[in-house]
Amino acid sequence: MSDMNGNGLRLKTGLAEMLKGGVIMDVTTAAQAEIAQRAGAAAVMALERVPAQIRAEGGVARMAKIAVIREIMKVVDIPVMAKCRIGHFTEAQVLQELGVDYIDESEVLTPADEAHHVDKHAFKVPFVCGARDLGEALRRIAEGAAMIRTKGEAGTGDVVHAVKHMRQIVKDIRGLTVLGEEELYAAAKELRAPYELVRMVAKSGKLPVPNFSAGGIATPADAALVRQLGAEAVFVGSGIFMSDSINFAPAKEAEIRARAIVRATTHFDDPKVLLETSEDCTGAMKGLAVAALSEADMLQKRGW
Amino acid sequence: MSDQITIGVLALQGDYDAHRQTLSLLGVRSVLVRKPEELDDIDGLVIPGGESSTFLKFLDREGFLAKLRDFVSQKPAFGTCAGAILLAKEVRNPTQESLGILDIAIQRNAYGRQIDSSIMTGPTKLDGPPLEMVFIRAPRIERTGAGVEVLAEREQHPVLVRQGKILAATFHPELSSDTRVHELFVNMVREQEKPRVQVTR
């Protein structure tokens, strides 16, 4: 039968290991997926609308049209991910049946359940979930997530909350490592996370699954910033293909940005390369300052 | 110790961390290689799993590919999954550039997508019990040249091969706790280093 914590989980986190040091790019068409692959993306996220568009257009955001995902799967050789709504296990079943390589149970889409996330152990396909702090990350891991990414504030092109969440997770982990055995029970209670996972993190000083960053990353320097803060790979959503919340950037410019962000993500600790990649990029999406957003407009509040 | 070797792990993208952890378990010093000049100071190179098309984007710059070709023609190299693809003479699905040092034809993503990834245990020519093999979106070796020794197979296709000082696996020994494949590579690097040490002393 299925072995939740043995081989199944190793295969799931195994693919996340393969993505380390790489960039996972949001794409909405086969043409964009080809650009992403050509630019050196380690994987693509197949979407109907990128977060910036979802934010601008409003309405209920659901799993992407199957035809869109299928076409993207057809044109690229790299892994293809897709998003399902928080708690929408049927969308996840559909995506697994379709054969996507990873499912993002994402706050970018409109949640389908106000209390429960998907039981990710029940699936063979691996899941990535967003988190703002260690407790949230461990709750998702307890449910079977094989990769964690910061939530940040998707679709803004403002990196401030990706930074905030990565710093918070790293700080929370560091805090656990100095606690005594007997203090871990109370720590688990405060984190609202299973004791066994808390103990594992306290011992190893890291999450038991790969820890990536997402949410507002728009420039090569942004990507390098979250990498230096501890992210093992980077998701770039609206930052590559959008020029603002509504309009796409010209394909040529998008490809230049994509290449520069890929390079900056690998050479994240080499200022010389970061200067070159920053110089290569002639523009970035206009963006939306997170500080000017009202609480109700924040996607990161979704999920529990 | 005079036989202290340093193994580089190509870290353009992929599971370079997992390889470093295995090498560290074996007490072997390792460094991450992200630039061509970093090849100068290592005795052997591990090319990890990841996306071979992404690796090639980086190798396209600053003469990295030529320098790497030069390296693997002289020193030991060990590729897993995408690393095996990079070492191969012929790459299919799609055809792409490679180092061409290992006389095999290899097909990318030959077993399907992530849901078709699997963990198997099978016999090998290594000493000891059957080996656990973690296949993730694995490629398949479809032809091996005369000089290539097959050390393990899956459904009649080679999954672990060696040609001289080049070692390649279509699975991921770095994701298993069994360290025998890495031990084999470390020994290959030590063997290679021996004569050089004698000459220079």
Short mmCIF file of N, CA, C and O in Angstrom, two decimals, chain A residues 4 57 59 76 84 138 151:
data_model
loop_
_atom_site.label_atom_id
_atom_site.label_comp_id
_atom_site.label_asym_id
_atom_site.label_seq_id
_atom_site.Cartn_x
_atom_site.Cartn_y
_atom_site.Cartn_z
N MET A 4 3.26 6.61 3.18
CA MET A 4 3.24 8.07 3.26
C MET A 4 4.61 8.67 3.54
O MET A 4 4.99 9.66 2.95
N GLU A 57 -8.19 41.58 -12.47
CA GLU A 57 -9.49 41.26 -13.06
C GLU A 57 -10.53 40.84 -12.03
O GLU A 57 -11.73 40.95 -12.26
N GLY A 59 -12.92 38.35 -9.68
CA GLY A 59 -13.69 37.15 -9.98
C GLY A 59 -13.12 35.95 -9.25
O GLY A 59 -12.17 36.07 -8.49
N VAL A 76 6.98 21.56 -23.77
CA VAL A 76 8.25 21.61 -23.03
C VAL A 76 8.64 20.24 -22.47
O VAL A 76 7.79 19.38 -22.25
N CYS A 84 -3.97 24.27 -7.90
CA CYS A 84 -5.36 24.01 -7.54
C CYS A 84 -5.72 24.94 -6.40
O CYS A 84 -4.85 25.51 -5.75
N LEU A 138 5.07 23.84 8.61
CA LEU A 138 5.02 22.49 9.18
C LEU A 138 3.60 21.91 9.11
O LEU A 138 3.43 20.69 8.96
N LYS A 151 4.99 32.61 0.75
CA LYS A 151 3.83 33.13 0.02
C LYS A 151 4.18 34.45 -0.65
O LYS A 151 3.85 34.69 -1.80
#
